[in-house]
Amino acid sequence: MKNARPEEFIASFDSALQKCDAGDKCKNAMRQQVANLLLQRQRQTTISKAEERELLQIRKIEDIVTLPADKRSLTVVMDKSQY
């Protein structure tokens, strides 16, 4: 699953985890480790440092919400009242 999309990997991992005999505490720890690894992998960004700074400024605005888009690696910026 080297080139699997994160959501596909998570679904497969969670399915395998359900079959595991480990306790809930152990399963949650495994989920957290996988999530951390995926976040590290996703940090390889294609936006410039200036765009990243602007996005961070936008995220600080309380009336605005930023979300990952359903497709591709895009970010959606919306007014909170419309979300």
CSV table of N, CA and C in Angstrom, one decimal:
chain,number,residue,atom,x,y,z
A,1,MET,N,0.8,-1.2,0.0
A,1,MET,CA,0.0,0.0,0.0
A,1,MET,C,0.9,1.3,0.0
A,2,LYS,N,2.0,1.2,-0.6
A,2,LYS,CA,2.9,2.3,-0.6
A,2,LYS,C,2.3,3.6,-1.2
A,3,ASN,N,1.6,3.4,-2.3
A,3,ASN,CA,1.0,4.6,-2.9
A,3,ASN,C,-0.5,4.8,-2.6
A,4,ALA,N,-1.0,4.1,-1.6
A,4,ALA,CA,-2.4,4.2,-1.3
A,4,ALA,C,-2.7,5.6,-0.8
A,5,ARG,N,-3.9,6.1,-1.1
A,5,ARG,CA,-4.4,7.4,-0.5
A,5,ARG,C,-4.6,7.1,1.0
A,6,PRO,N,-4.4,8.2,1.8
A,6,PRO,CA,-4.5,8.0,3.3
A,6,PRO,C,-5.9,7.5,3.7
A,7,GLU,N,-7.0,7.9,3.1
A,7,GLU,CA,-8.3,7.4,3.5
A,7,GLU,C,-8.5,5.9,3.1
A,8,GLU,N,-7.8,5.5,2.1
A,8,GLU,CA,-7.9,4.1,1.7
A,8,GLU,C,-7.1,3.2,2.7
A,9,PHE,N,-5.9,3.8,3.1
A,9,PHE,CA,-5.1,3.1,4.0
A,9,PHE,C,-5.8,3.0,5.4
A,10,ILE,N,-6.4,4.1,5.8
A,10,ILE,CA,-7.0,4.1,7.1
A,10,ILE,C,-8.2,3.1,7.1
A,11,ALA,N,-9.0,3.0,6.1
A,11,ALA,CA,-10.1,2.1,6.0
A,11,ALA,C,-9.6,0.6,6.1
A,12,SER,N,-8.5,0.3,5.4
A,12,SER,CA,-7.9,-1.0,5.4
A,12,SER,C,-7.3,-1.3,6.8
A,13,PHE,N,-6.6,-0.3,7.3
A,13,PHE,CA,-6.0,-0.5,8.7
A,13,PHE,C,-7.1,-0.8,9.7
A,14,ASP,N,-8.2,0.1,9.7
A,14,ASP,CA,-9.2,-0.1,10.7
A,14,ASP,C,-10.0,-1.4,10.5
A,15,SER,N,-10.1,-1.9,9.3
A,15,SER,CA,-10.8,-3.2,9.1
A,15,SER,C,-9.9,-4.3,9.7
A,16,ALA,N,-8.6,-4.2,9.5
A,16,ALA,CA,-7.7,-5.2,10.1
A,16,ALA,C,-7.7,-5.1,11.6
A,17,LEU,N,-7.8,-3.9,12.1
A,17,LEU,CA,-7.7,-3.7,13.5
A,17,LEU,C,-9.0,-4.3,14.2
A,18,GLN,N,-10.1,-4.2,13.5
A,18,GLN,CA,-11.3,-4.8,14.1
A,18,GLN,C,-11.2,-6.3,14.3
A,19,LYS,N,-10.4,-6.9,13.5
A,19,LYS,CA,-10.2,-8.4,13.6
A,19,LYS,C,-9.2,-8.8,14.6
A,20,CYS,N,-8.5,-7.8,15.1
A,20,CYS,CA,-7.4,-8.0,16.1
A,20,CYS,C,-8.0,-8.2,17.5
A,21,ASP,N,-7.3,-9.0,18.3
A,21,ASP,CA,-7.8,-9.4,19.6
A,21,ASP,C,-7.3,-8.4,20.7
A,22,ALA,N,-6.6,-7.4,20.3
A,22,ALA,CA,-6.1,-6.4,21.2
A,22,ALA,C,-7.2,-5.6,21.9
A,23,GLY,N,-7.0,-5.1,23.1
A,23,GLY,CA,-8.0,-4.3,23.8
A,23,GLY,C,-8.2,-2.9,23.1
A,24,ASP,N,-9.2,-2.3,23.5
A,24,ASP,CA,-9.6,-0.9,23.0
A,24,ASP,C,-8.4,0.1,23.2
A,25,LYS,N,-7.8,0.0,24.4
A,25,LYS,CA,-6.7,1.0,24.7
A,25,LYS,C,-5.6,0.8,23.7
A,26,CYS,N,-5.2,-0.5,23.4
A,26,CYS,CA,-4.1,-0.8,22.5
A,26,CYS,C,-4.5,-0.4,21.1
A,27,LYS,N,-5.8,-0.7,20.7
A,27,LYS,CA,-6.2,-0.3,19.3
A,27,LYS,C,-6.2,1.2,19.1
A,28,ASN,N,-6.6,1.9,20.1
A,28,ASN,CA,-6.6,3.4,20.0
A,28,ASN,C,-5.2,3.9,19.9
A,29,ALA,N,-4.2,3.3,20.6
A,29,ALA,CA,-2.8,3.7,20.6
A,29,ALA,C,-2.3,3.4,19.2
A,30,MET,N,-2.6,2.3,18.6
A,30,MET,CA,-2.2,2.0,17.2
A,30,MET,C,-2.8,3.0,16.2
A,31,ARG,N,-4.1,3.3,16.4
A,31,ARG,CA,-4.7,4.3,15.5
A,31,ARG,C,-4.0,5.6,15.6
A,32,GLN,N,-3.6,6.1,16.8
A,32,GLN,CA,-2.9,7.3,17.0
A,32,GLN,C,-1.6,7.3,16.3
A,33,GLN,N,-0.8,6.2,16.4
A,33,GLN,CA,0.5,6.1,15.8
A,33,GLN,C,0.4,6.2,14.3
A,34,VAL,N,-0.6,5.5,13.7
A,34,VAL,CA,-0.8,5.5,12.3
A,34,VAL,C,-1.2,7.0,11.8
A,35,ALA,N,-2.1,7.6,12.6
A,35,ALA,CA,-2.5,9.0,12.2
A,35,ALA,C,-1.3,9.9,12.3
A,36,ASN,N,-0.4,9.8,13.3
A,36,ASN,CA,0.8,10.6,13.3
A,36,ASN,C,1.7,10.4,12.1
A,37,LEU,N,1.9,9.1,11.8
A,37,LEU,CA,2.7,8.8,10.6
A,37,LEU,C,2.1,9.4,9.3
A,38,LEU,N,0.8,9.3,9.2
A,38,LEU,CA,0.2,9.8,8.0
A,38,LEU,C,0.3,11.4,7.9
A,39,LEU,N,0.2,12.0,9.1
A,39,LEU,CA,0.3,13.5,9.1
A,39,LEU,C,1.7,13.9,8.7
A,40,GLN,N,2.7,13.1,9.2
A,40,GLN,CA,4.1,13.5,8.8
A,40,GLN,C,4.3,13.3,7.3
A,41,ARG,N,3.7,12.3,6.8
A,41,ARG,CA,3.8,12.0,5.3
A,41,ARG,C,3.1,13.1,4.5
A,42,GLN,N,2.0,13.6,5.0
A,42,GLN,CA,1.2,14.6,4.3
A,42,GLN,C,1.9,16.0,4.4
A,43,ARG,N,2.8,16.2,5.3
A,43,ARG,CA,3.4,17.5,5.5
A,43,ARG,C,4.3,17.9,4.3
A,44,GLN,N,4.5,17.0,3.4
A,44,GLN,CA,5.3,17.3,2.2
A,44,GLN,C,4.3,18.1,1.3
A,45,THR,N,4.4,19.4,1.4
A,45,THR,CA,3.4,20.2,0.8
A,45,THR,C,3.9,20.8,-0.6
A,46,THR,N,3.0,21.2,-1.3
A,46,THR,CA,3.3,21.8,-2.6
A,46,THR,C,3.0,23.3,-2.7
A,47,ILE,N,2.7,23.9,-1.5
A,47,ILE,CA,2.4,25.3,-1.5
A,47,ILE,C,3.7,26.0,-1.0
A,48,SER,N,3.8,27.3,-1.4
A,48,SER,CA,5.0,28.1,-1.1
A,48,SER,C,4.9,28.5,0.4
A,49,LYS,N,6.0,28.9,0.9
A,49,LYS,CA,6.0,29.4,2.3
A,49,LYS,C,5.1,30.6,2.5
A,50,ALA,N,5.0,31.5,1.5
A,50,ALA,CA,4.1,32.6,1.6
A,50,ALA,C,2.7,32.2,1.6
A,51,GLU,N,2.3,31.2,0.8
A,51,GLU,CA,0.9,30.7,0.8
A,51,GLU,C,0.6,30.0,2.1
A,52,GLU,N,1.6,29.3,2.7
A,52,GLU,CA,1.4,28.6,3.9
A,52,GLU,C,1.2,29.7,5.1
A,53,ARG,N,1.9,30.8,5.0
A,53,ARG,CA,1.8,31.8,6.1
A,53,ARG,C,0.4,32.5,5.9
A,54,GLU,N,-0.1,32.7,4.7
A,54,GLU,CA,-1.4,33.3,4.5
A,54,GLU,C,-2.5,32.4,5.0
A,55,LEU,N,-2.3,31.1,4.7
A,55,LEU,CA,-3.3,30.1,5.1
A,55,LEU,C,-3.4,30.1,6.7
A,56,LEU,N,-2.3,30.1,7.3
A,56,LEU,CA,-2.2,30.2,8.8
A,56,LEU,C,-3.0,31.4,9.3
A,57,GLN,N,-2.8,32.6,8.6
A,57,GLN,CA,-3.5,33.8,9.0
A,57,GLN,C,-5.0,33.7,8.9
A,58,ILE,N,-5.4,33.0,7.8
A,58,ILE,CA,-6.8,32.8,7.5
A,58,ILE,C,-7.4,31.9,8.6
A,59,ARG,N,-6.7,30.9,9.0
A,59,ARG,CA,-7.2,30.0,10.0
A,59,ARG,C,-7.4,30.6,11.3
A,60,LYS,N,-6.7,31.7,11.6
A,60,LYS,CA,-6.9,32.4,12.9
A,60,LYS,C,-8.2,33.2,12.9
A,61,ILE,N,-8.8,33.5,11.8
A,61,ILE,CA,-10.0,34.3,11.7
A,61,ILE,C,-11.2,33.4,12.2
A,62,GLU,N,-11.9,33.9,13.2
A,62,GLU,CA,-12.9,33.1,13.9
A,62,GLU,C,-14.1,32.8,13.0
A,63,ASP,N,-14.4,33.7,12.0
A,63,ASP,CA,-15.6,33.6,11.2
A,63,ASP,C,-15.3,32.7,10.0
A,64,ILE,N,-14.1,32.2,9.8
A,64,ILE,CA,-13.7,31.4,8.7
A,64,ILE,C,-13.4,30.0,9.1
A,65,VAL,N,-13.7,29.0,8.3
A,65,VAL,CA,-13.4,27.6,8.5
A,65,VAL,C,-12.6,27.1,7.3
A,66,THR,N,-11.5,26.4,7.5
A,66,THR,CA,-10.8,25.8,6.4
A,66,THR,C,-10.9,24.3,6.6
A,67,LEU,N,-11.1,23.6,5.4
A,67,LEU,CA,-11.3,22.2,5.4
A,67,LEU,C,-10.5,21.6,4.2
A,68,PRO,N,-10.1,20.3,4.4
A,68,PRO,CA,-9.6,19.6,3.2
A,68,PRO,C,-10.7,19.3,2.2
A,69,ALA,N,-10.5,19.5,0.9
A,69,ALA,CA,-11.5,19.2,-0.1
A,69,ALA,C,-11.7,17.7,-0.2
A,70,ASP,N,-12.8,17.3,-0.8
A,70,ASP,CA,-13.1,15.9,-0.9
A,70,ASP,C,-12.1,15.3,-1.9
A,71,LYS,N,-11.7,16.0,-2.9
A,71,LYS,CA,-10.8,15.4,-3.9
A,71,LYS,C,-9.5,16.3,-4.0
A,72,ARG,N,-8.5,15.6,-4.4
A,72,ARG,CA,-7.2,16.2,-4.6
A,72,ARG,C,-6.7,16.7,-3.3
A,73,SER,N,-5.6,17.4,-3.3
A,73,SER,CA,-5.1,18.0,-2.0
A,73,SER,C,-5.3,19.5,-2.0
A,74,LEU,N,-6.5,19.9,-2.0
A,74,LEU,CA,-6.9,21.3,-2.0
A,74,LEU,C,-7.5,21.6,-0.6
A,75,THR,N,-7.5,22.9,-0.3
A,75,THR,CA,-8.1,23.4,0.9
A,75,THR,C,-9.3,24.3,0.6
A,76,VAL,N,-10.4,24.1,1.3
A,76,VAL,CA,-11.6,24.9,1.1
A,76,VAL,C,-11.6,25.9,2.2
A,77,VAL,N,-11.9,27.1,1.8
A,77,VAL,CA,-12.0,28.2,2.8
A,77,VAL,C,-13.5,28.7,2.7
A,78,MET,N,-14.2,28.6,3.9
A,78,MET,CA,-15.6,29.0,3.9
A,78,MET,C,-15.9,29.9,5.0
A,79,ASP,N,-17.0,30.6,4.9
A,79,ASP,CA,-17.6,31.4,6.0
A,79,ASP,C,-18.3,30.4,6.9
A,80,LYS,N,-18.0,30.6,8.2
A,80,LYS,CA,-18.6,29.6,9.2
A,80,LYS,C,-20.1,29.5,9.1
A,81,SER,N,-20.8,30.6,8.8
A,81,SER,CA,-22.2,30.6,8.7
A,81,SER,C,-22.7,29.8,7.5
A,82,GLN,N,-21.9,29.5,6.5
A,82,GLN,CA,-22.3,28.7,5.4
A,82,GLN,C,-21.9,27.2,5.6
A,83,TYR,N,-21.2,27.0,6.6
A,83,TYR,CA,-20.7,25.6,6.9
A,83,TYR,C,-21.7,25.0,7.8
